[in-house]
Amino acid sequence: MSDNDQNDIAEFGQPCPIRDVLNQIGDQWSLLILEALAERTLRFNELNREIGDISRQMLSRTLKRLETDGYVSRTVYAEVPPRVEYTLTPLGRSFLEPMQKLIQWADENHADICRSRRRQHEQQQEQARG
Amino acid sequence: MSDNDQNDIAEFGQPCPIRDVLNQIGDQWSLLILEALAERTLRFNELNREIGDISRQMLSRTLKRLETDGYVSRTVYAEVPPRVEYTLTPLGRSFLEPMQKLIQWADENHADICRSRRRQHEQQQEQARG
DNA sequence: CTGAATCCGCCTTGATACTG
DNA sequence: CAGTATCAAGGCGGATTCAG
């Protein structure tokens, strides 16, 4: 598999930390999952219902990656029917602290961003007509 | 004209603020550009050199989107040869404040994440052999 | 110098169906 | 219940070329 050391960068992360982190959690679903798990431990299908519009496919993949990176821990109970619980690790929990600041910023400034988009869009329209 | 003419939701933003923001700046280059501009105002080719491994194509695209969203302002000087300067808007500057916290977190925890990846990877290797 | 336009490969994502 | 396998589609990013 990793017969050479060149693959290590690809497998174990870029040298730039923030780029690596953003690549991992900047996708469609990771943050939503982490926030859902911030409330409480959840099972697979509970997460599925909680998020609503995620497919089991993507939920499974994203959870696996979050687990690989150490944000989430996965516990399997030897029961019938099977039960698997997902919960935040300390790392995942600590990640949400700075992220909350960013979420707050997004909430406060999203309207401005949309306004800017609208304005730029209208200017382009005018230029197109002019 | 543009790469694609999308519908209003794509142009003016998703209803969820943080998802919208992350989709915009969570790409390969946006954050690097914002950080470069946090130091000082830069011209197009200065940015190109500063970042190093970005193509002019992507630099142009990303700058345009950052301008559209209001993070960056673009000033054209009527000179020969042409000169275009990019600088952060107040919005862009305010965005970097919470983002700095996240960058700091990434710097501090990146090693842990890589360690976790390595460990998970080795466990999978063992399971494959077992 | 500062981009825009075009073409193209890859990766992510989604839909669907199947397994234990 | 908790996933995995497979296939198809679209977006992202890169290389190259053209333009003002």
PDB file of C-alpha atoms (C1' of nucleotides) in Angstrom:
ATOM      1  CA  MET A   1       0.000   0.000   0.000  1.00  0.00           C
ATOM      2  CA  SER A   2       2.250   2.772   1.241  1.00  0.00           C
ATOM      3  CA  ASP A   3       5.414   1.295  -0.132  1.00  0.00           C
ATOM      4  CA  ASN A   4       7.003   4.670  -0.564  1.00  0.00           C
ATOM      5  CA  ASP A   5       7.164   7.739   1.564  1.00  0.00           C
ATOM      6  CA  GLN A   6       5.736   9.955  -1.128  1.00  0.00           C
ATOM      7  CA  ASN A   7       2.291   8.622  -0.459  1.00  0.00           C
ATOM      8  CA  ASP A   8       2.519   9.649   3.140  1.00  0.00           C
ATOM      9  CA  ILE A   9       1.713  13.252   2.403  1.00  0.00           C
ATOM     10  CA  ALA A  10      -1.373  12.277   0.498  1.00  0.00           C
ATOM     11  CA  GLU A  11      -2.472   9.767   3.059  1.00  0.00           C
ATOM     12  CA  PHE A  12      -1.630  11.515   6.267  1.00  0.00           C
ATOM     13  CA  GLY A  13      -2.220  15.123   5.417  1.00  0.00           C
ATOM     14  CA  GLN A  14      -0.793  18.152   3.759  1.00  0.00           C
ATOM     15  CA  PRO A  15       2.046  19.992   5.389  1.00  0.00           C
ATOM     16  CA  CYS A  16      -0.137  23.082   5.813  1.00  0.00           C
ATOM     17  CA  PRO A  17      -2.375  22.522   8.852  1.00  0.00           C
ATOM     18  CA  ILE A  18      -5.263  24.847   8.136  1.00  0.00           C
ATOM     19  CA  ARG A  19      -5.484  23.743   4.543  1.00  0.00           C
ATOM     20  CA  ASP A  20      -5.563  20.162   5.672  1.00  0.00           C
ATOM     21  CA  VAL A  21      -8.224  20.802   8.269  1.00  0.00           C
ATOM     22  CA  LEU A  22     -10.397  22.822   5.930  1.00  0.00           C
ATOM     23  CA  ASN A  23     -10.132  20.188   3.254  1.00  0.00           C
ATOM     24  CA  GLN A  24     -11.421  17.626   5.689  1.00  0.00           C
ATOM     25  CA  ILE A  25     -14.220  19.479   7.428  1.00  0.00           C
ATOM     26  CA  GLY A  26     -14.978  22.028   4.725  1.00  0.00           C
ATOM     27  CA  ASP A  27     -17.171  19.605   2.879  1.00  0.00           C
ATOM     28  CA  GLN A  28     -20.910  19.446   2.725  1.00  0.00           C
ATOM     29  CA  TRP A  29     -21.588  17.391   5.795  1.00  0.00           C
ATOM     30  CA  SER A  30     -18.766  17.194   8.326  1.00  0.00           C
ATOM     31  CA  LEU A  31     -19.670  20.312  10.234  1.00  0.00           C
ATOM     32  CA  LEU A  32     -23.341  19.412  10.400  1.00  0.00           C
ATOM     33  CA  ILE A  33     -22.450  16.028  11.831  1.00  0.00           C
ATOM     34  CA  LEU A  34     -20.098  17.505  14.408  1.00  0.00           C
ATOM     35  CA  GLU A  35     -22.732  19.974  15.508  1.00  0.00           C
ATOM     36  CA  ALA A  36     -25.346  17.276  15.804  1.00  0.00           C
ATOM     37  CA  LEU A  37     -22.978  15.214  17.936  1.00  0.00           C
ATOM     38  CA  ALA A  38     -22.152  18.253  20.057  1.00  0.00           C
ATOM     39  CA  GLU A  39     -25.644  17.984  21.505  1.00  0.00           C
ATOM     40  CA  ARG A  40     -25.451  14.332  22.410  1.00  0.00           C
ATOM     41  CA  THR A  41     -24.236  10.911  21.400  1.00  0.00           C
ATOM     42  CA  LEU A  42     -26.198   9.578  18.466  1.00  0.00           C
ATOM     43  CA  ARG A  43     -26.689   6.358  16.593  1.00  0.00           C
ATOM     44  CA  PHE A  44     -26.273   6.040  12.852  1.00  0.00           C
ATOM     45  CA  ASN A  45     -29.899   6.348  11.902  1.00  0.00           C
ATOM     46  CA  GLU A  46     -30.497   9.012  14.497  1.00  0.00           C
ATOM     47  CA  LEU A  47     -27.850  11.090  12.785  1.00  0.00           C
ATOM     48  CA  ASN A  48     -29.460  10.310   9.473  1.00  0.00           C
ATOM     49  CA  ARG A  49     -32.797  11.641  10.655  1.00  0.00           C
ATOM     50  CA  GLU A  50     -31.246  14.561  12.528  1.00  0.00           C
ATOM     51  CA  ILE A  51     -29.518  15.916   9.428  1.00  0.00           C
ATOM     52  CA  GLY A  52     -32.368  15.020   7.182  1.00  0.00           C
ATOM     53  CA  ASP A  53     -31.091  15.434   3.661  1.00  0.00           C
ATOM     54  CA  ILE A  54     -27.949  13.343   3.851  1.00  0.00           C
ATOM     55  CA  SER A  55     -27.730   9.953   2.202  1.00  0.00           C
ATOM     56  CA  ARG A  56     -26.576   6.948   4.228  1.00  0.00           C
ATOM     57  CA  GLN A  57     -23.723   6.688   1.794  1.00  0.00           C
ATOM     58  CA  MET A  58     -22.347  10.131   2.579  1.00  0.00           C
ATOM     59  CA  LEU A  59     -23.117   9.807   6.265  1.00  0.00           C
ATOM     60  CA  SER A  60     -21.127   6.611   6.410  1.00  0.00           C
ATOM     61  CA  ARG A  61     -18.206   8.019   4.476  1.00  0.00           C
ATOM     62  CA  THR A  62     -18.064  11.274   6.379  1.00  0.00           C
ATOM     63  CA  LEU A  63     -18.301   9.546   9.725  1.00  0.00           C
ATOM     64  CA  LYS A  64     -15.481   7.250   8.759  1.00  0.00           C
ATOM     65  CA  ARG A  65     -13.275  10.149   7.833  1.00  0.00           C
ATOM     66  CA  LEU A  66     -14.152  12.047  10.979  1.00  0.00           C
ATOM     67  CA  GLU A  67     -13.277   8.951  12.944  1.00  0.00           C
ATOM     68  CA  THR A  68     -10.016   8.512  11.065  1.00  0.00           C
ATOM     69  CA  ASP A  69      -9.029  12.081  11.831  1.00  0.00           C
ATOM     70  CA  GLY A  70      -9.960  11.663  15.464  1.00  0.00           C
ATOM     71  CA  TYR A  71     -12.930  14.041  15.700  1.00  0.00           C
ATOM     72  CA  VAL A  72     -15.449  11.293  16.376  1.00  0.00           C
ATOM     73  CA  SER A  73     -15.321   7.986  18.166  1.00  0.00           C
ATOM     74  CA  ARG A  74     -17.376   4.987  17.158  1.00  0.00           C
ATOM     75  CA  THR A  75     -18.628   2.349  19.562  1.00  0.00           C
ATOM     76  CA  VAL A  76     -20.148  -0.934  18.442  1.00  0.00           C
ATOM     77  CA  TYR A  77     -22.376  -2.858  20.833  1.00  0.00           C
ATOM     78  CA  ALA A  78     -22.598  -6.589  20.337  1.00  0.00           C
ATOM     79  CA  GLU A  79     -26.359  -6.729  20.319  1.00  0.00           C
ATOM     80  CA  VAL A  80     -29.185  -7.820  18.114  1.00  0.00           C
ATOM     81  CA  PRO A  81     -30.194  -5.657  16.379  1.00  0.00           C
ATOM     82  CA  PRO A  82     -26.778  -4.046  16.084  1.00  0.00           C
ATOM     83  CA  ARG A  83     -26.206  -0.706  17.770  1.00  0.00           C
ATOM     84  CA  VAL A  84     -23.459   1.739  16.900  1.00  0.00           C
ATOM     85  CA  GLU A  85     -22.998   5.002  18.712  1.00  0.00           C
ATOM     86  CA  TYR A  86     -21.065   8.034  17.601  1.00  0.00           C
ATOM     87  CA  THR A  87     -19.748  10.670  19.951  1.00  0.00           C
ATOM     88  CA  LEU A  88     -17.306  13.548  19.856  1.00  0.00           C
ATOM     89  CA  THR A  89     -13.766  13.003  21.037  1.00  0.00           C
ATOM     90  CA  PRO A  90     -12.006  15.711  23.060  1.00  0.00           C
ATOM     91  CA  LEU A  91     -10.366  16.763  19.818  1.00  0.00           C
ATOM     92  CA  GLY A  92     -13.708  17.111  18.096  1.00  0.00           C
ATOM     93  CA  ARG A  93     -15.095  19.043  21.004  1.00  0.00           C
ATOM     94  CA  SER A  94     -12.129  21.396  21.113  1.00  0.00           C
ATOM     95  CA  PHE A  95     -12.464  21.969  17.399  1.00  0.00           C
ATOM     96  CA  LEU A  96     -15.979  23.267  17.800  1.00  0.00           C
ATOM     97  CA  GLU A  97     -14.831  26.080  20.071  1.00  0.00           C
ATOM     98  CA  PRO A  98     -13.034  28.170  17.458  1.00  0.00           C
ATOM     99  CA  MET A  99     -15.540  26.986  14.905  1.00  0.00           C
ATOM    100  CA  GLN A 100     -18.382  28.438  16.928  1.00  0.00           C
ATOM    101  CA  LYS A 101     -16.787  31.855  16.511  1.00  0.00           C
ATOM    102  CA  LEU A 102     -16.791  31.355  12.796  1.00  0.00           C
ATOM    103  CA  ILE A 103     -20.383  30.189  12.813  1.00  0.00           C
ATOM    104  CA  GLN A 104     -21.339  33.262  14.745  1.00  0.00           C
ATOM    105  CA  TRP A 105     -19.502  35.447  12.254  1.00  0.00           C
ATOM    106  CA  ALA A 106     -21.302  33.728   9.406  1.00  0.00           C
ATOM    107  CA  ASP A 107     -24.659  34.305  11.038  1.00  0.00           C
ATOM    108  CA  GLU A 108     -23.898  37.981  11.574  1.00  0.00           C
ATOM    109  CA  ASN A 109     -22.447  38.682   8.143  1.00  0.00           C
ATOM    110  CA  HIS A 110     -24.296  36.381   5.817  1.00  0.00           C
ATOM    111  CA  ALA A 111     -26.787  39.080   4.941  1.00  0.00           C
ATOM    112  CA  ASP A 112     -23.953  41.410   3.927  1.00  0.00           C
ATOM    113  CA  ILE A 113     -22.430  38.764   1.723  1.00  0.00           C
ATOM    114  CA  CYS A 114     -25.714  38.116  -0.021  1.00  0.00           C
ATOM    115  CA  ARG A 115     -26.231  41.842  -0.445  1.00  0.00           C
ATOM    116  CA  SER A 116     -22.795  42.156  -1.990  1.00  0.00           C
ATOM    117  CA  ARG A 117     -23.520  39.313  -4.371  1.00  0.00           C
ATOM    118  CA  ARG A 118     -26.746  40.922  -5.404  1.00  0.00           C
ATOM    119  CA  ARG A 119     -25.117  44.284  -5.973  1.00  0.00           C
ATOM    120  CA  GLN A 120     -22.275  42.827  -8.022  1.00  0.00           C
ATOM    121  CA  HIS A 121     -24.743  40.840  -9.996  1.00  0.00           C
ATOM    122  CA  GLU A 122     -26.809  43.890 -10.832  1.00  0.00           C
ATOM    123  CA  GLN A 123     -23.742  45.855 -11.854  1.00  0.00           C
ATOM    124  CA  GLN A 124     -22.785  43.115 -14.241  1.00  0.00           C
ATOM    125  CA  GLN A 125     -26.272  43.191 -15.649  1.00  0.00           C
ATOM    126  CA  GLU A 126     -25.963  46.908 -16.311  1.00  0.00           C
ATOM    127  CA  GLN A 127     -22.571  46.539 -17.927  1.00  0.00           C
ATOM    128  CA  ALA A 128     -23.977  43.843 -20.138  1.00  0.00           C
ATOM    129  CA  ARG A 129     -26.733  46.172 -21.272  1.00  0.00           C
ATOM    130  CA  GLY A 130     -24.511  49.236 -21.560  1.00  0.00           C
TER     131      GLY A 130
ATOM    132  CA  MET B   1     -19.145  35.360 -19.777  1.00  0.00           C
ATOM    133  CA  SER B   2     -18.926  33.376 -16.603  1.00  0.00           C
ATOM    134  CA  ASP B   3     -18.193  29.776 -15.933  1.00  0.00           C
ATOM    135  CA  ASN B   4     -21.796  28.994 -15.383  1.00  0.00           C
ATOM    136  CA  ASP B   5     -25.060  30.762 -15.003  1.00  0.00           C
ATOM    137  CA  GLN B   6     -26.629  29.232 -11.989  1.00  0.00           C
ATOM    138  CA  ASN B   7     -29.893  29.732 -10.266  1.00  0.00           C
ATOM    139  CA  ASP B   8     -30.586  32.278  -7.580  1.00  0.00           C
ATOM    140  CA  ILE B   9     -29.822  30.001  -4.692  1.00  0.00           C
ATOM    141  CA  ALA B  10     -26.386  29.280  -6.051  1.00  0.00           C
ATOM    142  CA  GLU B  11     -25.749  32.897  -6.881  1.00  0.00           C
ATOM    143  CA  PHE B  12     -27.071  34.586  -3.809  1.00  0.00           C
ATOM    144  CA  GLY B  13     -26.377  31.979  -1.226  1.00  0.00           C
ATOM    145  CA  GLN B  14     -27.780  29.035   0.596  1.00  0.00           C
ATOM    146  CA  PRO B  15     -30.170  29.654   3.435  1.00  0.00           C
ATOM    147  CA  CYS B  16     -27.650  28.241   5.924  1.00  0.00           C
ATOM    148  CA  PRO B  17     -25.008  30.908   6.579  1.00  0.00           C
ATOM    149  CA  ILE B  18     -22.092  28.816   7.756  1.00  0.00           C
ATOM    150  CA  ARG B  19     -22.562  26.299   4.997  1.00  0.00           C
ATOM    151  CA  ASP B  20     -22.629  29.064   2.469  1.00  0.00           C
ATOM    152  CA  VAL B  21     -19.511  30.703   3.867  1.00  0.00           C
ATOM    153  CA  LEU B  22     -17.600  27.447   4.076  1.00  0.00           C
ATOM    154  CA  ASN B  23     -18.549  26.533   0.551  1.00  0.00           C
ATOM    155  CA  GLN B  24     -17.091  29.797  -0.657  1.00  0.00           C
ATOM    156  CA  ILE B  25     -13.866  30.037   1.309  1.00  0.00           C
ATOM    157  CA  GLY B  26     -13.377  26.335   1.957  1.00  0.00           C
ATOM    158  CA  ASP B  27     -11.818  25.817  -1.412  1.00  0.00           C
ATOM    159  CA  GLN B  28      -8.186  25.390  -2.267  1.00  0.00           C
ATOM    160  CA  TRP B  29      -7.166  29.018  -2.533  1.00  0.00           C
ATOM    161  CA  SER B  30      -9.512  31.558  -0.956  1.00  0.00           C
ATOM    162  CA  LEU B  31      -8.035  31.485   2.497  1.00  0.00           C
ATOM    163  CA  LEU B  32      -4.472  31.704   1.224  1.00  0.00           C
ATOM    164  CA  ILE B  33      -5.396  34.767  -0.796  1.00  0.00           C
ATOM    165  CA  LEU B  34      -7.129  36.435   2.131  1.00  0.00           C
ATOM    166  CA  GLU B  35      -4.141  35.811   4.352  1.00  0.00           C
ATOM    167  CA  ALA B  36      -1.762  37.197   1.761  1.00  0.00           C
ATOM    168  CA  LEU B  37      -3.892  40.322   1.484  1.00  0.00           C
ATOM    169  CA  ALA B  38      -4.071  40.633   5.252  1.00  0.00           C
ATOM    170  CA  GLU B  39      -0.413  41.638   5.171  1.00  0.00           C
ATOM    171  CA  ARG B  40      -0.763  44.318   2.533  1.00  0.00           C
ATOM    172  CA  THR B  41      -2.421  45.330  -0.692  1.00  0.00           C
ATOM    173  CA  LEU B  42      -1.133  43.315  -3.622  1.00  0.00           C
ATOM    174  CA  ARG B  43      -1.258  43.315  -7.378  1.00  0.00           C
ATOM    175  CA  PHE B  44      -2.327  40.338  -9.427  1.00  0.00           C
ATOM    176  CA  ASN B  45       1.108  38.993 -10.212  1.00  0.00           C
ATOM    177  CA  GLU B  46       2.361  39.780  -6.743  1.00  0.00           C
ATOM    178  CA  LEU B  47      -0.368  37.541  -5.403  1.00  0.00           C
ATOM    179  CA  ASN B  48       0.588  34.962  -7.986  1.00  0.00           C
ATOM    180  CA  ARG B  49       4.171  34.917  -6.775  1.00  0.00           C
ATOM    181  CA  GLU B  50       3.219  35.181  -3.117  1.00  0.00           C
ATOM    182  CA  ILE B  51       1.101  32.048  -3.229  1.00  0.00           C
ATOM    183  CA  GLY B  52       3.456  30.306  -5.552  1.00  0.00           C
ATOM    184  CA  ASP B  53       1.643  27.249  -6.767  1.00  0.00           C
ATOM    185  CA  ILE B  54      -1.603  28.807  -7.950  1.00  0.00           C
ATOM    186  CA  SER B  55      -2.383  29.178 -11.627  1.00  0.00           C
ATOM    187  CA  ARG B  56      -3.456  32.562 -12.994  1.00  0.00           C
ATOM    188  CA  GLN B  57      -6.707  30.930 -13.938  1.00  0.00           C
ATOM    189  CA  MET B  58      -7.601  29.944 -10.424  1.00  0.00           C
ATOM    190  CA  LEU B  59      -6.251  33.163  -8.977  1.00  0.00           C
ATOM    191  CA  SER B  60      -8.490  35.125 -11.282  1.00  0.00           C
ATOM    192  CA  ARG B  61     -11.541  33.008 -10.568  1.00  0.00           C
ATOM    193  CA  THR B  62     -11.047  33.015  -6.841  1.00  0.00           C
ATOM    194  CA  LEU B  63     -10.414  36.741  -6.679  1.00  0.00           C
ATOM    195  CA  LYS B  64     -13.553  37.381  -8.644  1.00  0.00           C
ATOM    196  CA  ARG B  65     -15.603  35.330  -6.267  1.00  0.00           C
ATOM    197  CA  LEU B  66     -14.026  36.948  -3.239  1.00  0.00           C
ATOM    198  CA  GLU B  67     -14.818  40.321  -4.757  1.00  0.00           C
ATOM    199  CA  THR B  68     -18.372  39.279  -5.521  1.00  0.00           C
ATOM    200  CA  ASP B  69     -18.894  38.202  -1.943  1.00  0.00           C
ATOM    201  CA  GLY B  70     -17.390  41.413  -0.648  1.00  0.00           C
ATOM    202  CA  TYR B  71     -14.241  40.072   1.003  1.00  0.00           C
ATOM    203  CA  VAL B  72     -11.893  41.811  -1.399  1.00  0.00           C
ATOM    204  CA  SER B  73     -12.002  45.072  -3.309  1.00  0.00           C
ATOM    205  CA  ARG B  74     -10.411  45.523  -6.696  1.00  0.00           C
ATOM    206  CA  THR B  75      -8.985  48.793  -7.966  1.00  0.00           C
ATOM    207  CA  VAL B  76      -7.974  49.339 -11.569  1.00  0.00           C
ATOM    208  CA  TYR B  77      -5.533  52.116 -12.406  1.00  0.00           C
ATOM    209  CA  ALA B  78      -5.728  53.571 -15.906  1.00  0.00           C
ATOM    210  CA  GLU B  79      -2.071  53.151 -16.650  1.00  0.00           C
ATOM    211  CA  VAL B  80       0.189  51.495 -19.171  1.00  0.00           C
ATOM    212  CA  PRO B  81       1.050  48.809 -18.340  1.00  0.00           C
ATOM    213  CA  PRO B  82      -2.220  48.140 -16.522  1.00  0.00           C
ATOM    214  CA  ARG B  83      -2.158  47.938 -12.761  1.00  0.00           C
ATOM    215  CA  VAL B  84      -4.786  46.261 -10.611  1.00  0.00           C
ATOM    216  CA  GLU B  85      -4.619  46.228  -6.866  1.00  0.00           C
ATOM    217  CA  TYR B  86      -6.453  43.954  -4.493  1.00  0.00           C
ATOM    218  CA  THR B  87      -7.095  44.720  -0.865  1.00  0.00           C
ATOM    219  CA  LEU B  88      -9.258  43.415   1.935  1.00  0.00           C
ATOM    220  CA  THR B  89     -12.578  45.059   2.641  1.00  0.00           C
ATOM    221  CA  PRO B  90     -13.710  45.576   6.236  1.00  0.00           C
ATOM    222  CA  LEU B  91     -15.803  42.441   5.793  1.00  0.00           C
ATOM    223  CA  GLY B  92     -12.785  40.462   4.682  1.00  0.00           C
ATOM    224  CA  ARG B  93     -10.762  41.801   7.551  1.00  0.00           C
ATOM    225  CA  SER B  94     -13.450  40.986  10.098  1.00  0.00           C
ATOM    226  CA  PHE B  95     -13.720  37.496   8.684  1.00  0.00           C
ATOM    227  CA  LEU B  96     -10.080  36.812   9.411  1.00  0.00           C
ATOM    228  CA  GLU B  97     -10.571  37.431  13.118  1.00  0.00           C
ATOM    229  CA  PRO B  98     -12.592  34.302  13.902  1.00  0.00           C
ATOM    230  CA  MET B  99     -10.675  32.499  11.198  1.00  0.00           C
ATOM    231  CA  GLN B 100      -7.406  33.213  12.964  1.00  0.00           C
ATOM    232  CA  LYS B 101      -8.712  31.266  15.931  1.00  0.00           C
ATOM    233  CA  LEU B 102      -9.376  28.340  13.675  1.00  0.00           C
ATOM    234  CA  ILE B 103      -5.964  28.611  12.071  1.00  0.00           C
ATOM    235  CA  GLN B 104      -4.394  28.613  15.495  1.00  0.00           C
ATOM    236  CA  TRP B 105      -6.394  25.540  16.428  1.00  0.00           C
ATOM    237  CA  ALA B 106      -5.271  23.819  13.246  1.00  0.00           C
ATOM    238  CA  ASP B 107      -1.631  24.612  13.974  1.00  0.00           C
ATOM    239  CA  GLU B 108      -1.921  23.264  17.486  1.00  0.00           C
ATOM    240  CA  ASN B 109      -3.828  20.092  16.652  1.00  0.00           C
ATOM    241  CA  HIS B 110      -2.613  19.128  13.240  1.00  0.00           C
ATOM    242  CA  ALA B 111      -0.043  16.768  14.665  1.00  0.00           C
ATOM    243  CA  ASP B 112      -2.756  14.976  16.643  1.00  0.00           C
ATOM    244  CA  ILE B 113      -4.878  14.590  13.554  1.00  0.00           C
ATOM    245  CA  CYS B 114      -2.009  13.130  11.567  1.00  0.00           C
ATOM    246  CA  ARG B 115      -1.210  10.799  14.436  1.00  0.00           C
ATOM    247  CA  SER B 116      -4.800   9.635  14.523  1.00  0.00           C
ATOM    248  CA  ARG B 117      -4.745   9.000  10.793  1.00  0.00           C
ATOM    249  CA  ARG B 118      -1.591   6.999  11.114  1.00  0.00           C
ATOM    250  CA  ARG B 119      -2.956   4.916  13.953  1.00  0.00           C
ATOM    251  CA  GLN B 120      -6.230   4.183  12.165  1.00  0.00           C
ATOM    252  CA  HIS B 121      -4.322   3.297   9.066  1.00  0.00           C
ATOM    253  CA  GLU B 122      -2.145   0.822  10.910  1.00  0.00           C
ATOM    254  CA  GLN B 123      -5.140  -0.785  12.554  1.00  0.00           C
ATOM    255  CA  GLN B 124      -6.725  -1.303   9.190  1.00  0.00           C
ATOM    256  CA  GLN B 125      -3.511  -2.871   7.978  1.00  0.00           C
ATOM    257  CA  GLU B 126      -3.600  -5.339  10.839  1.00  0.00           C
ATOM    258  CA  GLN B 127      -7.222  -6.205  10.232  1.00  0.00           C
ATOM    259  CA  ALA B 128      -6.429  -6.790   6.583  1.00  0.00           C
ATOM    260  CA  ARG B 129      -3.681  -9.211   7.531  1.00  0.00           C
ATOM    261  CA  GLY B 130      -5.626 -10.865  10.316  1.00  0.00           C
TER     262      GLY B 130
ATOM    263  C1'  DC C   1       0.376  43.081 -17.064  1.00  0.00           C
ATOM    264  C1'  DT C   2      -4.177  41.286 -16.212  1.00  0.00           C
ATOM    265  C1'  DG C   3      -7.046  38.625 -17.139  1.00  0.00           C
ATOM    266  C1'  DA C   4     -10.981  35.603 -20.263  1.00  0.00           C
ATOM    267  C1'  DA C   5     -12.180  31.348 -22.924  1.00  0.00           C
ATOM    268  C1'  DT C   6     -11.779  26.667 -23.825  1.00  0.00           C
ATOM    269  C1'  DC C   7     -10.869  21.871 -23.096  1.00  0.00           C
ATOM    270  C1'  DC C   8     -10.266  18.070 -20.100  1.00  0.00           C
ATOM    271  C1'  DG C   9      -9.289  14.706 -16.177  1.00  0.00           C
ATOM    272  C1'  DC C  10     -10.246  13.750 -11.440  1.00  0.00           C
ATOM    273  C1'  DC C  11     -12.648  13.638  -7.368  1.00  0.00           C
ATOM    274  C1'  DT C  12     -16.645  14.248  -4.818  1.00  0.00           C
ATOM    275  C1'  DT C  13     -21.290  13.438  -4.478  1.00  0.00           C
ATOM    276  C1'  DG C  14     -25.724  11.187  -5.247  1.00  0.00           C
ATOM    277  C1'  DA C  15     -28.994   7.253  -6.439  1.00  0.00           C
ATOM    278  C1'  DT C  16     -29.784   2.771  -6.152  1.00  0.00           C
ATOM    279  C1'  DA C  17     -29.373  -1.785  -4.730  1.00  0.00           C
ATOM    280  C1'  DC C  18     -27.325  -5.292  -1.850  1.00  0.00           C
ATOM    281  C1'  DT C  19     -25.229  -7.484   2.759  1.00  0.00           C
ATOM    282  C1'  DG C  20     -24.654  -9.008   7.625  1.00  0.00           C
TER     283       DG C  20
ATOM    284  C1'  DC D   1     -30.091  -1.477  12.314  1.00  0.00           C
ATOM    285  C1'  DA D   2     -25.833  -0.266  10.095  1.00  0.00           C
ATOM    286  C1'  DG D   3     -23.571  -0.159   6.689  1.00  0.00           C
ATOM    287  C1'  DT D   4     -21.073  -1.476   1.528  1.00  0.00           C
ATOM    288  C1'  DA D   5     -20.843  -1.810  -3.771  1.00  0.00           C
ATOM    289  C1'  DT D   6     -21.574  -0.014  -8.020  1.00  0.00           C
ATOM    290  C1'  DC D   7     -22.538   3.249 -11.441  1.00  0.00           C
ATOM    291  C1'  DA D   8     -23.564   7.949 -13.189  1.00  0.00           C
ATOM    292  C1'  DA D   9     -23.304  13.058 -12.997  1.00  0.00           C
ATOM    293  C1'  DG D  10     -21.376  17.442 -12.003  1.00  0.00           C
ATOM    294  C1'  DG D  11     -18.146  20.605 -10.077  1.00  0.00           C
ATOM    295  C1'  DC D  12     -13.378  21.828  -9.253  1.00  0.00           C
ATOM    296  C1'  DG D  13      -9.025  22.639 -10.640  1.00  0.00           C
ATOM    297  C1'  DG D  14      -5.180  22.561 -14.194  1.00  0.00           C
ATOM    298  C1'  DA D  15      -3.032  23.548 -18.875  1.00  0.00           C
ATOM    299  C1'  DT D  16      -3.192  26.028 -22.666  1.00  0.00           C
ATOM    300  C1'  DT D  17      -4.453  29.655 -25.582  1.00  0.00           C
ATOM    301  C1'  DC D  18      -6.409  34.235 -26.707  1.00  0.00           C
ATOM    302  C1'  DA D  19      -7.365  39.305 -25.702  1.00  0.00           C
ATOM    303  C1'  DG D  20      -7.200  44.267 -24.013  1.00  0.00           C
TER     304       DG D  20
END
